Short mmCIF file of C-alpha atoms in Angstrom, two decimals:
data_model
loop_
_atom_site.label_atom_id
_atom_site.label_comp_id
_atom_site.label_asym_id
_atom_site.label_seq_id
_atom_site.Cartn_x
_atom_site.Cartn_y
_atom_site.Cartn_z
CA GLY A 1 121.59 1.08 -35.65
CA ALA A 2 121.09 -2.53 -36.66
CA VAL A 3 122.45 -3.61 -40.04
CA VAL A 4 120.82 -5.82 -42.63
CA SER A 5 122.74 -7.03 -45.67
CA GLN A 6 121.61 -8.56 -48.93
CA HIS A 7 123.53 -10.65 -51.39
CA PRO A 8 123.93 -10.30 -54.27
CA SER A 9 123.34 -6.60 -54.86
CA ARG A 10 122.79 -7.19 -58.57
CA VAL A 11 122.09 -10.29 -60.59
CA ILE A 12 121.47 -10.84 -64.28
CA CYS A 13 120.18 -14.22 -65.35
CA LYS A 14 118.66 -15.98 -68.31
CA SER A 15 114.97 -16.72 -68.49
CA GLY A 16 114.13 -20.08 -66.90
CA THR A 17 116.89 -20.10 -64.32
CA SER A 18 116.45 -19.82 -60.56
CA VAL A 19 117.99 -17.06 -58.49
CA LYS A 20 118.61 -17.06 -54.75
CA ILE A 21 118.81 -13.83 -52.75
CA GLU A 22 120.11 -13.81 -49.19
CA CYS A 23 119.07 -11.46 -46.42
CA ARG A 24 121.15 -11.35 -43.24
CA SER A 25 120.78 -9.46 -39.99
CA LEU A 26 124.40 -8.78 -39.10
CA ASP A 27 124.33 -7.72 -35.48
CA PHE A 28 120.99 -8.91 -34.16
CA GLN A 29 118.69 -11.89 -34.32
CA ALA A 30 115.47 -11.57 -36.25
CA THR A 31 112.68 -14.08 -35.86
CA THR A 32 110.69 -12.16 -38.47
CA MET A 33 111.88 -10.85 -41.81
CA PHE A 34 109.91 -9.40 -44.67
CA TRP A 35 110.42 -9.48 -48.45
CA TYR A 36 109.33 -6.63 -50.70
CA ARG A 37 109.59 -5.89 -54.39
CA GLN A 38 109.71 -2.49 -55.98
CA PHE A 39 109.16 -1.57 -59.61
CA PRO A 40 110.67 1.60 -61.07
CA LYS A 41 109.09 4.75 -59.67
CA LYS A 42 106.70 2.69 -57.57
CA SER A 43 106.49 2.04 -53.86
CA LEU A 44 107.52 -1.12 -52.06
CA MET A 45 105.02 -3.95 -52.16
CA LEU A 46 105.11 -6.54 -49.40
CA MET A 47 105.47 -10.04 -50.83
CA ALA A 48 105.73 -12.23 -47.77
CA THR A 49 106.51 -12.48 -44.10
CA SER A 50 109.29 -14.88 -43.23
CA ASN A 51 109.29 -16.45 -39.77
CA GLU A 52 112.22 -18.42 -38.44
CA GLY A 53 111.45 -22.11 -38.22
CA SER A 54 108.05 -21.93 -39.89
CA LYS A 55 106.49 -21.45 -43.29
CA ALA A 56 106.38 -18.01 -44.80
CA THR A 57 103.11 -16.11 -45.06
CA TYR A 58 102.50 -14.77 -48.54
CA GLU A 59 100.48 -11.72 -49.51
CA GLN A 60 97.53 -12.09 -51.81
CA GLY A 61 98.57 -12.54 -55.41
CA VAL A 62 102.12 -13.69 -54.66
CA GLU A 63 102.83 -17.22 -55.88
CA LYS A 64 104.49 -19.22 -53.13
CA ASP A 65 105.82 -21.81 -55.58
CA LYS A 66 107.39 -19.07 -57.62
CA PHE A 67 108.98 -17.19 -54.73
CA LEU A 68 110.39 -19.70 -52.28
CA ILE A 69 111.29 -18.34 -48.87
CA ASN A 70 113.43 -20.11 -46.30
CA HIS A 71 114.19 -18.66 -42.86
CA ALA A 72 116.46 -21.35 -41.49
CA SER A 73 118.23 -19.33 -38.83
CA LEU A 74 117.68 -16.23 -36.74
CA THR A 75 119.99 -14.22 -38.96
CA LEU A 76 119.27 -15.49 -42.45
CA SER A 77 116.30 -15.55 -44.77
CA THR A 78 116.53 -16.49 -48.44
CA LEU A 79 114.24 -15.73 -51.35
CA THR A 80 114.52 -17.97 -54.39
CA VAL A 81 112.89 -16.81 -57.61
CA THR A 82 112.25 -20.04 -59.45
CA SER A 83 112.17 -20.28 -63.24
CA ALA A 84 112.62 -16.55 -63.52
CA HIS A 85 111.10 -14.66 -66.43
CA PRO A 86 111.58 -11.08 -67.63
CA GLU A 87 108.47 -9.92 -65.74
CA ASP A 88 110.20 -10.96 -62.51
CA SER A 89 112.83 -8.29 -63.11
CA SER A 90 112.56 -5.92 -60.17
CA PHE A 91 114.26 -4.52 -57.09
CA TYR A 92 113.88 -6.96 -54.18
CA ILE A 93 114.31 -5.63 -50.66
CA CYS A 94 114.25 -7.46 -47.36
CA SER A 95 113.78 -6.13 -43.86
CA ALA A 96 114.31 -7.58 -40.42
CA LEU A 97 112.26 -6.90 -37.33
CA TRP A 98 114.37 -5.99 -34.31
CA GLY A 99 112.72 -6.40 -30.98
CA GLY A 100 115.44 -4.88 -28.82
CA GLY A 101 113.68 -1.61 -28.05
CA SER A 102 110.32 -0.59 -26.72
CA TYR A 103 109.05 -0.84 -30.24
CA ASN A 104 109.93 -3.52 -32.78
CA GLU A 105 111.88 -1.49 -35.31
CA GLN A 106 112.28 -2.69 -38.85
CA PHE A 107 115.61 -2.39 -40.65
CA PHE A 108 115.91 -2.70 -44.41
CA GLY A 109 118.60 -4.26 -46.54
CA PRO A 110 120.17 -2.35 -49.45
CA GLY A 111 118.16 -4.29 -52.03
CA THR A 112 118.94 -6.68 -54.88
CA ARG A 113 118.42 -5.66 -58.51
CA LEU A 114 117.29 -8.67 -60.53
CA THR A 115 117.33 -8.52 -64.31
CA VAL A 116 116.00 -11.49 -66.23
CA LEU A 117 116.95 -11.58 -69.90
CA SER B 1 89.89 -1.04 -49.19
CA GLN B 2 92.88 0.37 -47.36
CA LYS B 3 94.54 3.27 -49.06
CA ILE B 4 97.57 5.47 -48.38
CA GLU B 5 98.02 8.67 -50.34
CA GLN B 6 101.04 10.93 -50.24
CA ASN B 7 100.68 14.40 -51.65
CA SER B 8 102.20 15.14 -55.01
CA GLU B 9 104.54 12.70 -56.56
CA ALA B 10 107.27 15.37 -56.55
CA LEU B 11 108.05 18.41 -54.45
CA ASN B 12 110.65 21.00 -55.40
CA ILE B 13 111.84 23.61 -52.91
CA GLN B 14 114.71 26.02 -52.40
CA GLU B 15 117.47 25.32 -49.93
CA GLY B 16 116.70 26.74 -46.52
CA LYS B 17 112.93 26.49 -46.87
CA THR B 18 110.69 24.07 -45.00
CA ALA B 19 109.46 21.04 -46.89
CA THR B 20 106.04 19.72 -45.89
CA LEU B 21 104.93 16.28 -47.03
CA THR B 22 101.46 14.87 -46.47
CA CYS B 23 100.31 11.33 -45.85
CA ASN B 24 96.59 10.55 -45.81
CA TYR B 25 95.16 7.12 -45.09
CA THR B 26 91.72 5.54 -45.30
CA ASN B 27 90.31 2.35 -43.81
CA TYR B 28 93.25 2.08 -41.43
CA SER B 29 93.42 2.26 -37.67
CA PRO B 30 97.17 2.58 -37.21
CA ALA B 31 98.71 2.31 -33.80
CA TYR B 32 101.84 3.92 -35.25
CA LEU B 33 102.87 5.77 -38.34
CA GLN B 34 106.40 5.69 -39.68
CA TRP B 35 108.33 7.81 -42.12
CA TYR B 36 111.21 6.48 -44.20
CA ARG B 37 113.71 7.96 -46.59
CA GLN B 38 114.75 6.08 -49.72
CA ASP B 39 117.60 7.04 -52.01
CA PRO B 40 117.71 5.70 -55.61
CA GLY B 41 118.73 2.05 -55.76
CA ARG B 42 118.79 1.69 -51.97
CA GLY B 43 116.53 0.26 -49.29
CA PRO B 44 114.43 2.58 -47.11
CA VAL B 45 115.97 4.09 -44.01
CA PHE B 46 113.82 4.63 -40.92
CA LEU B 47 113.44 8.27 -39.87
CA LEU B 48 110.68 8.72 -37.33
CA LEU B 49 107.84 6.87 -35.70
CA ILE B 50 104.84 8.52 -34.09
CA ARG B 51 102.27 6.76 -31.95
CA GLU B 52 98.52 7.27 -32.17
CA ASN B 53 98.45 9.04 -28.81
CA GLU B 54 101.20 11.48 -29.82
CA LYS B 55 100.34 14.62 -31.73
CA GLU B 56 103.88 15.65 -32.64
CA LYS B 57 107.38 14.18 -32.69
CA ARG B 58 110.67 15.93 -33.44
CA LYS B 59 114.14 14.77 -34.35
CA GLU B 60 116.72 17.42 -35.23
CA ARG B 61 115.32 19.20 -38.34
CA LEU B 62 112.46 16.74 -38.74
CA LYS B 63 108.97 17.07 -37.32
CA VAL B 64 106.05 14.71 -37.70
CA THR B 65 102.44 15.29 -36.72
CA PHE B 66 99.71 12.69 -36.50
CA ASP B 67 96.01 13.54 -36.58
CA THR B 68 93.93 10.39 -36.17
CA THR B 69 90.71 12.37 -36.64
CA LEU B 70 91.79 13.71 -40.02
CA LYS B 71 93.62 10.42 -40.72
CA GLN B 72 96.65 12.38 -41.74
CA SER B 73 100.32 12.75 -40.94
CA LEU B 74 102.48 15.71 -41.90
CA PHE B 75 106.25 15.42 -42.25
CA HIS B 76 108.30 18.62 -42.09
CA ILE B 77 111.97 19.18 -42.88
CA THR B 78 113.10 22.60 -41.72
CA ALA B 79 116.13 24.46 -43.09
CA SER B 80 116.19 22.00 -45.98
CA GLN B 81 119.46 21.11 -47.69
CA PRO B 82 120.24 19.57 -51.10
CA ALA B 83 121.31 16.43 -49.20
CA ASP B 84 117.69 16.04 -48.09
CA SER B 85 116.73 15.27 -51.69
CA ALA B 86 115.27 11.75 -51.72
CA THR B 87 111.98 9.88 -51.83
CA TYR B 88 110.06 9.95 -48.56
CA LEU B 89 107.66 7.16 -47.70
CA CYS B 90 105.00 6.97 -45.03
CA ALA B 91 103.79 3.69 -43.57
CA PRO B 92 100.89 3.36 -41.16
CA LEU B 93 101.37 0.39 -38.90
CA GLU B 94 98.51 -1.46 -37.31
CA GLY B 95 98.88 -3.41 -34.13
CA GLY B 96 97.65 -6.85 -33.27
CA THR B 97 98.25 -9.72 -35.67
CA SER B 98 99.34 -7.33 -38.40
CA TYR B 99 102.17 -6.09 -36.24
CA GLY B 100 105.29 -5.44 -38.23
CA LYS B 101 103.65 -5.58 -41.64
CA LEU B 102 104.29 -2.32 -43.42
CA THR B 103 102.25 -0.91 -46.26
CA PHE B 104 103.90 2.06 -47.87
CA GLY B 105 102.49 5.08 -49.58
CA GLN B 106 103.69 5.72 -53.12
CA GLY B 107 106.25 8.19 -51.87
CA THR B 108 107.02 11.84 -52.50
CA ILE B 109 110.19 12.71 -54.40
CA LEU B 110 111.69 15.75 -52.71
CA THR B 111 114.26 17.85 -54.56
CA VAL B 112 115.97 20.66 -52.69
CA HIS B 113 117.61 23.16 -55.04
CA PRO B 114 120.72 25.05 -53.96
#
């Protein structure tokens, strides 16, 4: 199956700093990627849809100036958490839409654990 | 508003038995419904997809049913093994402009005891 990677897998930062998380589709091109966050013992919540070459579409309640998304190439989307605060601590997961089959399957990255002190 | 409910937060069964997980949805008209497995600290892994015009889908020890009248999907794992222990998530998927956007249920934590 298709592989999606995320980097870093874990990051600890001080309050007020910005953190960038990368999501890469390793063996396929993805015009659409998605970013989710997951709190402990909760389900994944979609944050935004990232489209290559255009602005991301954010879900209701997600601050676009807080969570900057850039999808500059067909294999890379980045999520930057700006001026991170402890309440931004969460598990961030990306997925990439693969259109190679009869159905556009979605493949998930392994996630990035962000801890803001 | 749209809602996805998965039965019981946790399900405990004995090895060898069949695990049955339920996913109910309201205010959705999904063209597809997907099931994922998620292990702690990992991203979800796709298991099965069933289309609205399919009543049942099988893959090895997994079986999914989809009843659009009841607005329900059942996910079965037969001959369960301790390695099947994980959180299972359902995600109805609508077509059209929402294509690709997944909304997950809260998940059911399955524990298979040896």
